[in-house]
PDB file of C-alpha atoms in Angstrom:
ATOM      1  CA  MET T   1      50.742  18.228 -40.621  1.00  0.00           C
ATOM      2  CA  THR T   2      48.628  20.742 -38.834  1.00  0.00           C
ATOM      3  CA  THR T   3      47.033  19.923 -35.512  1.00  0.00           C
ATOM      4  CA  SER T   4      44.680  22.014 -33.454  1.00  0.00           C
ATOM      5  CA  LYS T   5      44.676  22.164 -29.702  1.00  0.00           C
ATOM      6  CA  ASN T   6      40.879  22.155 -29.738  1.00  0.00           C
ATOM      7  CA  ALA T   7      40.404  19.050 -31.886  1.00  0.00           C
ATOM      8  CA  GLY T   8      40.635  16.572 -28.976  1.00  0.00           C
ATOM      9  CA  ASN T   9      38.900  18.827 -26.482  1.00  0.00           C
ATOM     10  CA  LYS T  10      35.165  18.556 -27.391  1.00  0.00           C
ATOM     11  CA  ARG T  11      32.677  19.967 -24.947  1.00  0.00           C
ATOM     12  CA  ILE T  12      29.098  19.061 -24.297  1.00  0.00           C
ATOM     13  CA  PRO T  13      26.815  22.008 -24.935  1.00  0.00           C
ATOM     14  CA  GLY T  14      25.386  23.678 -21.817  1.00  0.00           C
ATOM     15  CA  TRP T  15      21.775  23.037 -22.767  1.00  0.00           C
ATOM     16  CA  ILE T  16      22.348  19.288 -22.937  1.00  0.00           C
ATOM     17  CA  LYS T  17      23.896  19.386 -19.453  1.00  0.00           C
ATOM     18  CA  THR T  18      20.923  21.337 -18.128  1.00  0.00           C
ATOM     19  CA  VAL T  19      18.386  18.912 -19.641  1.00  0.00           C
ATOM     20  CA  PHE T  20      20.344  15.976 -18.257  1.00  0.00           C
ATOM     21  CA  ILE T  21      20.435  17.457 -14.756  1.00  0.00           C
ATOM     22  CA  ILE T  22      16.692  18.250 -14.857  1.00  0.00           C
ATOM     23  CA  LEU T  23      15.835  14.726 -15.923  1.00  0.00           C
ATOM     24  CA  LEU T  24      18.149  13.251 -13.293  1.00  0.00           C
ATOM     25  CA  LEU T  25      16.599  15.366 -10.543  1.00  0.00           C
ATOM     26  CA  GLY T  26      13.129  14.555 -11.778  1.00  0.00           C
ATOM     27  CA  GLY T  27      13.822  10.811 -11.777  1.00  0.00           C
ATOM     28  CA  MET T  28      15.274  11.012  -8.266  1.00  0.00           C
ATOM     29  CA  ALA T  29      12.266  13.009  -7.062  1.00  0.00           C
ATOM     30  CA  LEU T  30       9.908  10.366  -8.516  1.00  0.00           C
ATOM     31  CA  VAL T  31      11.769   7.545  -6.680  1.00  0.00           C
ATOM     32  CA  VAL T  32      11.603   9.454  -3.373  1.00  0.00           C
ATOM     33  CA  TRP T  33       7.912  10.245  -3.902  1.00  0.00           C
ATOM     34  CA  GLN T  34       7.063   6.558  -4.471  1.00  0.00           C
ATOM     35  CA  GLN T  35       8.827   5.612  -1.255  1.00  0.00           C
ATOM     36  CA  LEU T  36       6.765   7.923   0.923  1.00  0.00           C
ATOM     37  CA  PRO T  37       4.165   6.217   3.096  1.00  0.00           C
ATOM     38  CA  ARG T  38       0.607   6.337   1.789  1.00  0.00           C
ATOM     39  CA  GLY T  39      -1.916   7.112   4.458  1.00  0.00           C
ATOM     40  CA  GLY T  40      -5.560   6.563   4.722  1.00  0.00           C
ATOM     41  CA  ILE T  41      -5.905   3.119   6.366  1.00  0.00           C
ATOM     42  CA  SER T  42      -5.317   2.901  10.089  1.00  0.00           C
ATOM     43  CA  THR T  43      -3.435   0.188  11.977  1.00  0.00           C
ATOM     44  CA  ASP T  44      -5.565   0.731  15.054  1.00  0.00           C
ATOM     45  CA  LEU T  45      -7.055  -2.749  15.747  1.00  0.00           C
ATOM     46  CA  THR T  46      -8.768  -1.652  19.056  1.00  0.00           C
ATOM     47  CA  VAL T  47     -11.949  -0.930  17.038  1.00  0.00           C
ATOM     48  CA  ILE T  48     -12.548  -4.630  16.443  1.00  0.00           C
ATOM     49  CA  GLY T  49     -15.632  -5.754  18.331  1.00  0.00           C
ATOM     50  CA  THR T  50     -17.083  -2.207  18.736  1.00  0.00           C
ATOM     51  CA  ASP T  51     -20.067  -0.643  16.965  1.00  0.00           C
ATOM     52  CA  ARG T  52     -19.554  -1.887  13.397  1.00  0.00           C
ATOM     53  CA  PRO T  53     -17.849  -4.660  11.405  1.00  0.00           C
ATOM     54  CA  THR T  54     -14.141  -4.530  10.659  1.00  0.00           C
ATOM     55  CA  LEU T  55     -12.239  -5.639   7.524  1.00  0.00           C
ATOM     56  CA  VAL T  56      -8.630  -6.258   8.434  1.00  0.00           C
ATOM     57  CA  LEU T  57      -5.768  -6.629   5.921  1.00  0.00           C
ATOM     58  CA  THR T  58      -2.706  -8.508   7.129  1.00  0.00           C
ATOM     59  CA  ARG T  59       0.276  -6.599   5.782  1.00  0.00           C
ATOM     60  CA  ASP T  60       3.915  -7.473   5.802  1.00  0.00           C
ATOM     61  CA  THR T  61       6.041  -4.938   3.964  1.00  0.00           C
ATOM     62  CA  ASN T  62       8.631  -7.574   3.145  1.00  0.00           C
ATOM     63  CA  PHE T  63       6.226  -9.072   0.592  1.00  0.00           C
ATOM     64  CA  VAL T  64       4.428  -7.419  -2.346  1.00  0.00           C
ATOM     65  CA  GLY T  65       1.070  -9.290  -2.361  1.00  0.00           C
ATOM     66  CA  GLY T  66      -0.507  -7.102   0.257  1.00  0.00           C
ATOM     67  CA  GLY T  67       0.341  -3.906  -1.577  1.00  0.00           C
ATOM     68  CA  GLU T  68      -2.220  -4.626  -4.276  1.00  0.00           C
ATOM     69  CA  VAL T  69      -4.914  -5.532  -1.772  1.00  0.00           C
ATOM     70  CA  LEU T  70      -4.074  -2.319   0.154  1.00  0.00           C
ATOM     71  CA  ASP T  71      -4.837  -0.421  -3.059  1.00  0.00           C
ATOM     72  CA  PHE T  72      -8.189  -2.181  -3.213  1.00  0.00           C
ATOM     73  CA  LEU T  73      -8.961  -1.134   0.343  1.00  0.00           C
ATOM     74  CA  ARG T  74      -8.055   2.466  -0.423  1.00  0.00           C
ATOM     75  CA  ALA T  75     -10.463   2.363  -3.349  1.00  0.00           C
ATOM     76  CA  ALA T  76     -13.224   0.953  -1.155  1.00  0.00           C
ATOM     77  CA  GLN T  77     -12.699   3.447   1.666  1.00  0.00           C
ATOM     78  CA  ALA T  78     -14.805   6.204   0.110  1.00  0.00           C
ATOM     79  CA  GLU T  79     -17.851   3.928  -0.378  1.00  0.00           C
ATOM     80  CA  TYR T  80     -17.626   1.616   2.617  1.00  0.00           C
ATOM     81  CA  GLY T  81     -15.537   3.591   5.198  1.00  0.00           C
ATOM     82  CA  GLU T  82     -18.653   4.890   6.993  1.00  0.00           C
ATOM     83  CA  ARG T  83     -20.200   1.442   7.521  1.00  0.00           C
ATOM     84  CA  VAL T  84     -17.161  -0.812   7.963  1.00  0.00           C
ATOM     85  CA  TYR T  85     -13.887  -0.105   9.724  1.00  0.00           C
ATOM     86  CA  LEU T  86     -11.041  -0.761   7.325  1.00  0.00           C
ATOM     87  CA  ARG T  87      -7.821  -1.659   9.187  1.00  0.00           C
ATOM     88  CA  ILE T  88      -4.328  -2.998   8.671  1.00  0.00           C
ATOM     89  CA  ALA T  89      -2.755  -5.649  10.876  1.00  0.00           C
ATOM     90  CA  HIS T  90       0.853  -4.514  10.201  1.00  0.00           C
ATOM     91  CA  GLN T  91       3.397  -7.296  10.870  1.00  0.00           C
ATOM     92  CA  GLY T  92       5.891  -4.742  12.083  1.00  0.00           C
ATOM     93  CA  GLN T  93       3.686  -4.142  15.204  1.00  0.00           C
ATOM     94  CA  GLU T  94       3.014  -6.582  18.010  1.00  0.00           C
ATOM     95  CA  ASP T  95      -0.777  -6.298  17.836  1.00  0.00           C
ATOM     96  CA  GLY T  96      -0.615  -6.897  14.103  1.00  0.00           C
ATOM     97  CA  ARG T  97       1.480 -10.029  14.602  1.00  0.00           C
ATOM     98  CA  ALA T  98      -0.898 -11.229  17.289  1.00  0.00           C
ATOM     99  CA  PHE T  99      -3.866 -10.707  14.919  1.00  0.00           C
ATOM    100  CA  ALA T 100      -2.133 -12.684  12.188  1.00  0.00           C
ATOM    101  CA  ARG T 101      -1.329 -15.561  14.517  1.00  0.00           C
ATOM    102  CA  GLU T 102      -4.866 -15.685  15.959  1.00  0.00           C
ATOM    103  CA  HIS T 103      -6.500 -15.660  12.541  1.00  0.00           C
ATOM    104  CA  GLN T 104      -3.790 -17.615  10.702  1.00  0.00           C
ATOM    105  CA  SER T 105      -3.454 -14.913   8.056  1.00  0.00           C
ATOM    106  CA  ARG T 106      -0.550 -13.906   5.921  1.00  0.00           C
ATOM    107  CA  ASP T 107       0.426 -10.868   3.870  1.00  0.00           C
ATOM    108  CA  GLY T 108      -2.444  -9.780   1.663  1.00  0.00           C
ATOM    109  CA  ASP T 109      -5.142 -11.786   3.488  1.00  0.00           C
ATOM    110  CA  LEU T 110      -8.395 -10.118   4.464  1.00  0.00           C
ATOM    111  CA  VAL T 111     -10.424 -11.084   7.515  1.00  0.00           C
ATOM    112  CA  LEU T 112     -13.969  -9.689   7.946  1.00  0.00           C
ATOM    113  CA  LEU T 113     -15.031  -9.513  11.572  1.00  0.00           C
ATOM    114  CA  GLY T 114     -18.539  -8.646  12.854  1.00  0.00           C
ATOM    115  CA  SER T 115     -19.296  -5.995  15.384  1.00  0.00           C
ATOM    116  CA  ASP T 116     -19.155  -8.845  17.976  1.00  0.00           C
ATOM    117  CA  SER T 117     -15.560  -9.790  16.932  1.00  0.00           C
ATOM    118  CA  ARG T 118     -16.699 -13.054  15.327  1.00  0.00           C
ATOM    119  CA  VAL T 119     -15.116 -13.976  12.021  1.00  0.00           C
ATOM    120  CA  ILE T 120     -17.622 -13.495   9.148  1.00  0.00           C
ATOM    121  CA  ALA T 121     -15.255 -14.363   6.381  1.00  0.00           C
ATOM    122  CA  GLY T 122     -11.571 -15.027   5.826  1.00  0.00           C
ATOM    123  CA  PRO T 123      -8.751 -15.144   5.793  1.00  0.00           C
ATOM    124  CA  LEU T 124      -8.715 -14.919   2.041  1.00  0.00           C
ATOM    125  CA  LEU T 125      -6.459 -13.302  -0.550  1.00  0.00           C
ATOM    126  CA  PRO T 126      -8.612 -11.306  -2.945  1.00  0.00           C
ATOM    127  CA  GLN T 127      -7.520 -11.139  -6.582  1.00  0.00           C
ATOM    128  CA  SER T 128      -9.644  -8.192  -7.654  1.00  0.00           C
ATOM    129  CA  TYR T 129     -11.533  -5.163  -6.338  1.00  0.00           C
ATOM    130  CA  ALA T 130     -14.796  -7.008  -7.067  1.00  0.00           C
ATOM    131  CA  ALA T 131     -13.760  -9.702  -4.572  1.00  0.00           C
ATOM    132  CA  VAL T 132     -13.134  -6.999  -1.912  1.00  0.00           C
ATOM    133  CA  GLU T 133     -16.563  -5.497  -2.649  1.00  0.00           C
ATOM    134  CA  ALA T 134     -18.279  -8.892  -2.350  1.00  0.00           C
ATOM    135  CA  LEU T 135     -16.582  -9.311   1.037  1.00  0.00           C
ATOM    136  CA  LEU T 136     -17.674  -5.859   2.171  1.00  0.00           C
ATOM    137  CA  ARG T 137     -21.252  -6.534   1.152  1.00  0.00           C
ATOM    138  CA  GLN T 138     -21.303  -9.517   3.585  1.00  0.00           C
ATOM    139  CA  ALA T 139     -20.737  -7.078   6.367  1.00  0.00           C
ATOM    140  CA  GLU T 140     -23.972  -5.210   5.655  1.00  0.00           C
TER     141      GLU T 140
END
């Protein structure tokens, strides 16, 4: 009976280790990238009642519904951002919580306010970008 010392000692080729490490690091980088805050929509609610209408999204990061509506607002920003203020009433900030209490809105709700601070529409939870556009057209 002949046994070899190397028979039970199999090694993984170096190129497989390299590919695995690259895929692992790439996956970790993707997760970190997705967790970074996305900018573009301000949480400054002091513009309500100034020179133009304001569309406010009530956002609570503990829930997922407002994330989709936030994407709708980002898409609308290029076309409507010059005519209508787009803002977020973030529930992690006191003024955002006060806005939500005053307008009885929850995560994902939109409230459209005129330049005189009166409510034009809302709170409502849009299900599509078309619903957000229809709301923004009311401000014009």
